[in-house]
Short mmCIF file of C-alpha atoms and ligand atoms in Angstrom, two decimals:
data_model
loop_
_atom_site.label_atom_id
_atom_site.label_comp_id
_atom_site.label_asym_id
_atom_site.label_seq_id
_atom_site.Cartn_x
_atom_site.Cartn_y
_atom_site.Cartn_z
CA MET A 79 -25.28 21.90 -6.22
CA GLY A 80 -25.84 18.19 -6.17
CA GLY A 81 -22.22 17.43 -5.27
CA HIS A 82 -21.32 13.86 -4.57
CA THR A 83 -24.44 12.40 -3.09
CA ARG A 84 -23.59 8.77 -3.47
CA THR A 85 -27.10 7.46 -3.66
CA SER A 86 -27.97 9.38 -6.80
CA TYR A 87 -25.89 7.40 -9.27
CA THR A 88 -24.37 4.46 -7.43
CA SER A 89 -25.56 1.15 -6.12
CA GLU A 90 -26.54 1.21 -2.47
CA MET A 91 -23.90 -1.24 -1.35
CA ALA A 92 -20.42 -0.79 -2.70
CA SER A 93 -18.70 -3.50 -0.71
CA LEU A 94 -16.44 -5.81 -2.67
CA THR A 95 -16.06 -9.54 -2.10
CA LEU A 96 -13.43 -11.80 -3.63
CA THR A 97 -13.82 -15.55 -3.16
CA ASP A 98 -11.12 -18.08 -4.13
CA VAL A 99 -9.96 -15.89 -6.99
CA GLU A 100 -7.27 -17.47 -9.17
CA LYS A 101 -5.44 -16.14 -12.19
CA ILE A 102 -3.31 -18.29 -14.44
CA TYR A 103 -2.21 -16.44 -17.58
CA PRO A 104 -2.29 -18.32 -20.90
CA GLY A 105 1.54 -18.53 -20.77
CA GLY A 106 1.23 -20.36 -17.42
CA ALA A 107 2.13 -17.56 -14.97
CA HIS A 108 0.13 -18.20 -11.80
CA ALA A 109 -0.33 -14.54 -10.90
CA VAL A 110 -3.00 -14.75 -8.16
CA ARG A 111 -3.62 -17.75 -5.89
CA GLY A 112 -6.73 -18.47 -3.83
CA CYS A 113 -7.44 -14.82 -3.09
CA ALA A 114 -10.19 -14.18 -0.53
CA LEU A 115 -10.96 -10.62 0.54
CA GLU A 116 -13.88 -8.65 1.92
CA ILE A 117 -13.67 -4.93 1.37
CA ALA A 118 -16.22 -2.92 3.32
CA ASP A 119 -18.38 -0.18 1.86
CA GLY A 120 -16.36 3.03 2.04
CA GLU A 121 -13.11 1.33 3.00
CA PHE A 122 -9.71 2.33 1.59
CA LEU A 123 -7.82 -0.94 1.08
CA VAL A 124 -4.20 -1.01 -0.10
CA LEU A 125 -2.62 -3.98 -1.91
CA VAL A 126 1.13 -3.88 -1.36
CA GLY A 127 3.98 -6.18 -2.37
CA PRO A 128 7.07 -6.36 -4.55
CA SER A 129 6.94 -6.01 -8.31
CA GLY A 130 5.42 -9.07 -9.97
CA CYS A 131 3.47 -10.31 -6.92
CA GLY A 132 0.10 -10.02 -8.70
CA LYS A 133 -1.25 -6.66 -7.50
CA SER A 134 -2.15 -5.24 -10.91
CA THR A 135 -3.59 -8.56 -12.03
CA LEU A 136 -5.91 -8.61 -9.02
CA LEU A 137 -6.97 -5.00 -9.58
CA ARG A 138 -7.56 -5.59 -13.29
CA MET A 139 -9.74 -8.61 -12.47
CA ILE A 140 -11.84 -6.41 -10.16
CA ALA A 141 -12.14 -3.87 -12.98
CA GLY A 142 -13.06 -6.61 -15.47
CA LEU A 143 -10.07 -5.84 -17.68
CA GLU A 144 -8.69 -9.33 -17.08
CA ASP A 145 -10.60 -12.63 -17.01
CA ILE A 146 -10.73 -14.62 -13.77
CA THR A 147 -9.44 -18.19 -14.10
CA SER A 148 -11.71 -19.30 -11.23
CA GLY A 149 -13.50 -17.87 -8.21
CA THR A 150 -15.99 -15.02 -7.88
CA ILE A 151 -15.88 -11.27 -7.54
CA SER A 152 -18.95 -9.44 -6.21
CA ILE A 153 -19.71 -5.75 -5.96
CA GLY A 154 -22.38 -5.39 -3.31
CA ASP A 155 -24.64 -8.42 -3.79
CA ARG A 156 -23.97 -8.74 -7.50
CA VAL A 157 -21.49 -11.30 -8.88
CA VAL A 158 -19.67 -9.39 -11.62
CA ASN A 159 -17.55 -12.18 -13.15
CA ALA A 160 -19.39 -11.87 -16.45
CA VAL A 161 -20.17 -8.14 -16.27
CA GLN A 162 -18.44 -5.86 -18.79
CA PRO A 163 -15.96 -3.34 -17.31
CA LYS A 164 -18.15 -0.40 -18.37
CA ASP A 165 -21.11 -1.88 -16.50
CA ARG A 166 -19.27 -2.46 -13.20
CA ASP A 167 -19.64 1.10 -11.89
CA ILE A 168 -15.90 1.29 -11.26
CA ALA A 169 -13.37 4.01 -12.11
CA MET A 170 -9.68 3.25 -12.41
CA VAL A 171 -6.66 5.56 -12.14
CA PHE A 172 -3.37 4.39 -13.63
CA GLN A 173 0.30 5.25 -13.13
CA ASN A 174 0.63 6.69 -16.65
CA TYR A 175 -2.48 8.94 -16.36
CA ALA A 176 -3.90 7.61 -19.68
CA LEU A 177 -5.42 10.98 -20.64
CA TYR A 178 -6.44 11.71 -24.22
CA PRO A 179 -3.55 13.90 -25.41
CA HIS A 180 -5.53 15.92 -27.94
CA LYS A 181 -8.37 16.74 -25.54
CA THR A 182 -8.41 19.49 -22.92
CA ALA A 183 -8.70 18.54 -19.26
CA ARG A 184 -12.37 19.52 -19.39
CA ALA A 185 -12.98 17.32 -22.43
CA ASN A 186 -11.10 14.47 -20.75
CA LEU A 187 -13.35 14.77 -17.72
CA GLU A 188 -16.46 15.11 -19.84
CA PHE A 189 -15.79 12.20 -22.18
CA ALA A 190 -16.75 9.37 -19.81
CA LEU A 191 -19.91 11.28 -18.81
CA LYS A 192 -20.96 11.71 -22.44
CA LEU A 193 -20.47 7.99 -23.01
CA ARG A 194 -22.82 7.36 -20.12
CA LYS A 195 -25.39 9.77 -21.59
CA ILE A 196 -25.28 12.13 -18.61
CA PRO A 197 -27.16 15.34 -19.57
CA ARG A 198 -25.05 18.37 -20.41
CA ALA A 199 -26.03 20.50 -17.40
CA GLU A 200 -25.21 17.71 -14.99
CA ARG A 201 -21.91 17.05 -16.77
CA GLN A 202 -20.88 20.66 -16.24
CA GLU A 203 -21.98 20.55 -12.63
CA ARG A 204 -19.97 17.41 -11.92
CA ILE A 205 -16.88 18.75 -13.69
CA THR A 206 -17.03 22.01 -11.76
CA GLU A 207 -17.40 20.14 -8.48
CA ALA A 208 -14.55 17.68 -9.19
CA ALA A 209 -12.27 20.49 -10.38
CA ARG A 210 -12.98 22.39 -7.18
CA GLN A 211 -12.30 19.31 -5.03
CA LEU A 212 -8.95 18.74 -6.76
CA GLY A 213 -7.98 22.39 -7.23
CA ILE A 214 -7.65 22.06 -11.01
CA GLU A 215 -10.09 24.78 -12.12
CA GLU A 216 -7.33 26.72 -13.89
CA LEU A 217 -6.22 23.63 -15.82
CA LEU A 218 -9.55 22.80 -17.42
CA ASP A 219 -8.77 24.39 -20.78
CA ARG A 220 -5.26 22.94 -21.12
CA ARG A 221 -4.27 19.80 -22.94
CA PRO A 222 -2.11 17.16 -21.16
CA GLY A 223 1.02 18.35 -23.03
CA GLN A 224 0.58 21.74 -21.36
CA MET A 225 0.58 20.31 -17.83
CA SER A 226 3.18 18.91 -15.42
CA GLY A 227 3.04 15.25 -14.42
CA GLY A 228 1.43 16.15 -11.12
CA GLN A 229 -1.23 18.23 -12.86
CA GLN A 230 -1.95 15.43 -15.33
CA GLN A 231 -2.38 12.96 -12.49
CA ARG A 232 -4.80 15.35 -10.82
CA VAL A 233 -6.84 15.52 -14.02
CA ALA A 234 -6.76 11.72 -14.19
CA LEU A 235 -8.11 11.64 -10.63
CA GLY A 236 -10.75 14.15 -11.68
CA ARG A 237 -11.81 11.94 -14.54
CA ALA A 238 -12.43 9.12 -12.06
CA LEU A 239 -14.11 11.42 -9.57
CA VAL A 240 -16.70 12.92 -11.97
CA ARG A 241 -18.04 9.47 -12.68
CA ASN A 242 -18.97 9.12 -9.01
CA PRO A 243 -18.46 5.36 -9.22
CA ALA A 244 -19.27 2.71 -6.63
CA VAL A 245 -15.58 1.75 -6.42
CA PHE A 246 -12.27 3.50 -7.16
CA LEU A 247 -9.32 1.40 -8.29
CA PHE A 248 -5.82 2.92 -8.23
CA ASP A 249 -2.76 1.28 -9.79
CA GLU A 250 0.38 3.01 -8.48
CA PRO A 251 -1.06 6.44 -9.38
CA LEU A 252 1.75 8.40 -7.70
CA SER A 253 4.75 6.46 -9.04
CA ASN A 254 5.61 8.99 -11.75
CA LEU A 255 5.66 11.96 -9.39
CA ASP A 256 8.75 13.29 -7.62
CA ALA A 257 9.07 12.57 -3.90
CA LYS A 258 7.69 15.87 -2.66
CA LEU A 259 4.68 15.89 -4.96
CA ARG A 260 4.03 12.23 -4.22
CA HIS A 261 3.88 13.01 -0.53
CA ARG A 262 1.56 15.97 -1.04
CA THR A 263 -0.75 14.13 -3.42
CA ARG A 264 -0.88 11.22 -0.98
CA GLY A 265 -2.23 13.55 1.70
CA GLU A 266 -4.76 14.99 -0.72
CA LEU A 267 -5.96 11.55 -1.76
CA LYS A 268 -6.54 10.67 1.86
CA GLU A 269 -8.51 13.83 2.41
CA LEU A 270 -10.49 13.27 -0.76
CA HIS A 271 -11.39 9.80 0.42
CA ARG A 272 -12.52 11.16 3.76
CA ARG A 273 -14.90 13.48 1.91
CA VAL A 274 -16.35 11.17 -0.75
CA ALA A 275 -15.99 7.88 1.22
CA THR A 276 -16.01 5.78 -1.93
CA THR A 277 -14.84 2.18 -1.56
CA SER A 278 -11.25 2.17 -2.87
CA VAL A 279 -8.62 -0.43 -3.72
CA TYR A 280 -5.16 1.05 -4.13
CA VAL A 281 -2.10 -0.81 -5.45
CA THR A 282 1.47 0.17 -4.57
CA HIS A 283 4.90 -1.43 -4.15
CA ASP A 284 5.74 1.27 -1.59
CA GLN A 285 5.22 0.10 1.98
CA GLU A 286 5.22 3.66 3.31
CA GLU A 287 2.43 4.65 0.92
CA ALA A 288 0.51 1.54 1.99
CA MET A 289 0.94 2.28 5.69
CA THR A 290 -0.06 5.92 5.42
CA LEU A 291 -3.05 5.55 3.08
CA GLY A 292 -4.77 2.32 3.98
CA ASP A 293 -7.59 1.67 6.41
CA ARG A 294 -6.24 -1.86 5.98
CA VAL A 295 -3.31 -3.19 4.01
CA VAL A 296 -3.03 -6.50 2.17
CA VAL A 297 0.54 -7.73 1.83
CA MET A 298 1.08 -9.99 -1.20
CA LYS A 299 3.95 -12.17 -2.34
CA ASP A 300 4.04 -14.51 -5.35
CA GLY A 301 0.29 -14.20 -5.92
CA LEU A 302 -0.54 -15.12 -2.33
CA ILE A 303 -1.95 -12.89 0.40
CA GLN A 304 0.48 -12.93 3.33
CA GLN A 305 -1.42 -10.77 5.79
CA VAL A 306 -4.44 -8.46 5.95
CA GLY A 307 -4.89 -5.87 8.68
CA PRO A 308 -4.78 -2.25 9.79
CA PRO A 309 -1.32 -0.74 9.07
CA LEU A 310 -0.17 -0.58 12.68
CA GLU A 311 -1.27 -4.14 13.39
CA VAL A 312 0.73 -5.40 10.41
CA TYR A 313 3.71 -3.32 11.55
CA ARG A 314 3.50 -4.45 15.17
CA ARG A 315 2.62 -8.10 14.58
CA PRO A 316 3.89 -9.19 11.16
CA ALA A 317 2.52 -12.66 10.43
CA ASN A 318 5.72 -14.02 8.90
CA LEU A 319 9.28 -13.19 7.96
CA PHE A 320 8.30 -11.80 4.57
CA VAL A 321 5.89 -9.25 6.04
CA ALA A 322 8.36 -8.47 8.83
CA THR A 323 11.04 -7.39 6.37
CA PHE A 324 8.76 -5.86 3.73
CA ILE A 325 6.84 -3.52 6.06
CA GLY A 326 8.90 -0.94 7.93
CA ALA A 327 12.06 0.92 6.95
CA PRO A 328 14.92 0.37 7.38
CA ALA A 329 14.15 -3.36 7.22
CA MET A 330 13.89 -5.34 10.45
CA ASN A 331 17.12 -6.94 11.71
CA LEU A 332 16.90 -10.74 11.65
CA PHE A 333 19.09 -13.31 13.39
CA GLU A 334 19.04 -17.07 13.08
CA GLY A 335 19.41 -18.94 16.33
CA ALA A 336 17.62 -20.95 19.00
CA ILE A 337 15.80 -20.49 22.25
CA ASP A 338 17.76 -21.88 25.21
CA GLY A 339 16.66 -24.79 27.39
CA SER A 340 14.91 -22.56 29.91
CA GLY A 341 12.87 -20.86 27.18
CA THR A 342 13.86 -17.35 28.26
CA THR A 343 16.88 -16.42 26.16
CA PHE A 344 17.64 -16.23 22.44
CA GLU A 345 21.07 -17.56 21.52
CA GLY A 346 22.36 -16.36 18.19
CA PRO A 347 25.54 -16.31 16.09
CA GLY A 348 28.88 -15.43 17.71
CA GLY A 349 27.56 -16.01 21.23
CA ILE A 350 24.88 -13.28 21.00
CA SER A 351 22.50 -13.75 23.90
CA ILE A 352 19.29 -11.74 24.17
CA PRO A 353 16.78 -12.08 27.02
CA LEU A 354 13.27 -12.61 25.69
CA ASP A 355 11.40 -10.80 28.49
CA GLU A 356 7.65 -10.66 27.80
CA THR A 357 8.19 -11.76 24.20
CA ALA A 358 8.90 -15.28 25.49
CA VAL A 359 6.66 -17.86 23.84
CA GLN A 360 5.19 -20.92 25.51
CA ASN A 361 6.86 -24.32 25.06
CA ALA A 362 9.56 -22.93 22.80
CA ALA A 363 12.61 -24.11 24.76
CA GLY A 364 15.27 -25.46 22.41
CA ARG A 365 13.38 -24.38 19.30
CA SER A 366 15.15 -23.02 16.20
CA VAL A 367 13.93 -19.48 15.62
CA THR A 368 14.61 -16.28 13.75
CA LEU A 369 14.65 -13.29 16.05
CA GLY A 370 13.60 -9.92 14.65
CA VAL A 371 14.13 -6.41 16.00
CA ARG A 372 13.37 -3.17 14.17
CA PRO A 373 16.16 -0.57 13.79
CA GLN A 374 13.91 1.88 15.69
CA HIS A 375 13.80 -0.52 18.63
CA LEU A 376 17.53 -0.80 19.31
CA GLU A 377 18.96 1.48 22.01
CA PRO A 378 22.25 1.94 23.84
CA THR A 379 22.23 -0.25 26.94
CA ALA A 380 24.97 -1.58 29.21
CA ASN A 381 23.90 -5.22 28.91
CA GLY A 382 23.44 -5.24 25.12
CA VAL A 383 25.62 -6.57 22.31
CA GLU A 384 28.94 -4.88 21.56
CA LEU A 385 28.96 -3.70 17.93
CA THR A 386 31.35 -1.86 15.62
CA VAL A 387 30.10 1.07 13.54
CA ARG A 388 30.49 0.50 9.79
CA ILE A 389 28.53 3.34 8.12
CA CYS A 390 26.28 6.16 9.35
CA GLU A 391 23.47 7.85 7.47
CA PRO A 392 22.46 11.05 9.26
CA LEU A 393 18.79 11.89 8.60
CA GLY A 394 18.76 15.11 10.58
CA ASP A 395 16.70 14.24 13.61
CA GLU A 396 17.94 10.66 13.69
CA THR A 397 20.84 8.64 12.32
CA ASP A 398 20.77 5.23 10.67
CA VAL A 399 23.82 3.34 11.92
CA MET A 400 24.98 0.13 10.23
CA LEU A 401 27.10 -2.00 12.54
CA ASP A 402 29.05 -5.26 12.54
CA GLY A 403 28.29 -7.70 15.33
CA PRO A 404 29.69 -10.99 16.64
CA GLY A 405 29.75 -14.02 14.32
CA GLY A 406 29.55 -11.91 11.14
CA THR A 407 26.15 -10.42 12.01
CA ASP A 408 24.85 -7.12 10.58
CA PHE A 409 22.83 -4.65 12.62
CA THR A 410 20.99 -1.52 11.56
CA ALA A 411 19.89 0.91 14.26
CA ARG A 412 17.94 4.16 13.93
CA LEU A 413 19.16 6.27 16.82
CA LYS A 414 18.75 9.79 18.17
CA LEU A 415 22.36 10.88 18.60
CA ASP A 416 24.03 14.20 19.40
CA ALA A 417 26.96 13.43 17.10
CA VAL A 418 27.48 11.01 14.23
CA PRO A 419 29.74 8.19 15.51
CA ALA A 420 32.98 7.49 13.66
CA ALA A 421 33.40 4.35 11.58
CA GLY A 422 35.25 1.75 13.65
CA SER A 423 33.95 3.06 16.99
CA THR A 424 32.00 0.70 19.21
CA MET A 425 28.47 0.86 20.60
CA THR A 426 26.62 -1.49 22.91
CA LEU A 427 23.01 -1.84 21.79
CA GLY A 428 20.07 -3.93 22.90
CA PRO A 429 16.33 -4.11 22.15
CA LYS A 430 13.87 -1.89 23.98
CA PRO A 431 11.59 -3.96 26.25
CA GLY A 432 8.73 -5.76 24.52
CA THR A 433 9.87 -5.09 20.95
CA LEU A 434 11.20 -8.48 19.86
CA HIS A 435 9.63 -10.64 17.15
CA LEU A 436 10.11 -14.40 16.94
CA PHE A 437 9.54 -16.54 13.85
CA ASP A 438 9.78 -20.25 13.23
CA SER A 439 13.07 -20.82 11.39
CA GLU A 440 11.62 -23.33 8.94
CA SER A 441 8.18 -21.96 8.09
CA GLY A 442 8.94 -18.29 8.74
CA GLU A 443 5.61 -18.01 10.58
CA ARG A 444 5.32 -15.73 13.60
CA LEU A 445 5.52 -17.37 17.03
CA GLY A 446 3.44 -16.04 19.90
N1 LIG B 240 -0.62 -10.23 -19.67
C1 LIG B 240 0.16 -11.10 -19.03
N2 LIG B 240 0.48 -12.30 -19.58
C2 LIG B 240 1.24 -13.19 -18.91
N3 LIG B 240 1.75 -12.97 -17.68
C3 LIG B 240 1.48 -11.81 -17.08
C4 LIG B 240 0.67 -10.81 -17.71
N4 LIG B 240 0.56 -9.75 -16.86
C5 LIG B 240 1.27 -10.08 -15.76
N5 LIG B 240 1.82 -11.31 -15.88
C6 LIG B 240 2.63 -12.01 -14.86
O1 LIG B 240 1.84 -12.17 -13.70
C7 LIG B 240 2.60 -11.90 -12.53
C8 LIG B 240 1.97 -10.77 -11.76
O2 LIG B 240 2.07 -9.58 -12.52
P1 LIG B 240 1.41 -8.21 -12.03
O3 LIG B 240 0.02 -8.47 -11.61
O4 LIG B 240 1.62 -7.22 -13.11
O5 LIG B 240 2.30 -7.85 -10.76
P2 LIG B 240 2.49 -6.47 -9.96
O6 LIG B 240 1.42 -5.53 -10.39
O7 LIG B 240 2.39 -6.88 -8.52
O8 LIG B 240 3.86 -5.98 -10.28
C9 LIG B 240 4.02 -11.63 -13.00
O9 LIG B 240 4.74 -12.82 -12.92
C10 LIG B 240 3.83 -11.20 -14.42
O10 LIG B 240 4.96 -11.52 -15.20
MG1 LIG B 241 1.62 -3.62 -11.26
#
């Protein structure tokens, strides 16, 4: 069996380079702004951001389904700006599967191979191999109407896989699946990528999906890249307030305030005072800042802030506790508790050492 030997049908280098890519739609929507990205051969890169931030537009420009207003896109050493989608050696998987409804799964998988004039024996070999990889052998003779959503999405993945392209593009492929199936398919995608190691760009609005799937994640907002990095780096050192609140759940707690004259304490609303320990930044005394602390990083401590429990959401192992603080502040803490605290009861919480984030109040950029 030939399997997926990459060199047989694909270009040697399947890196992807975007330089100053802009997209302004005819109606005037500026969907992508000055996008620069280098995606390494074999990398799994995730584009994440809220709805409307330009993710699909960027992906569709890579696929050649959307014109680029300016800039260049290269696959390997080849600038593909003017290359037709079918000649880009790319396979795309969409949210809505986009299978031919009147064709069986096998015929859906075979169609793209026939178009590319792949000989019959090799077509069968590739279909058998992809079906085995995805565990869809028993579905091959069914039409999409005879399959569940999860099965259809697997066939759609199979259709991309048989092509053995230089690059996979995914646009929210798991969005139509229920939570359990989404989680399972996510794991399978990751494993599949480990096996075939095809350069992949994956779009999602779901930060958890981005964190768990990506070798690196690209956080976008309003057409602009906010941060690029490995998931844990983005989680641990968010570059600005947007990334800080978008990545991680529940969202990071934020408090407006200032650093005191000695540069060692944050002073917030209602007299909240939090020592900055090793988070302290140089020459920041007196500066207006936003202090951030993740719900996972709050813990009961004698010298913390006294808070009143508003609502609790028990998760089993842990409990999300929403609390009211001094000066009208809101806190969310994810705590390991033996019992769920009653609404109206008080807790004294403070940040674990070394977990604080500081941002410039005006620009929202990370400090230190
Ligand atoms: N075909 C189009 N014509 C005009 N504007 C569009 C078109 N497609 C998307 N847009 C606009 O471009 C922006 C980015 O859209 P999109 O790339 O679909 O975002 P996302 O995939 O992140 O949700 C949005 O403001 C959207 O309204
Ligand atoms: Mg989209």
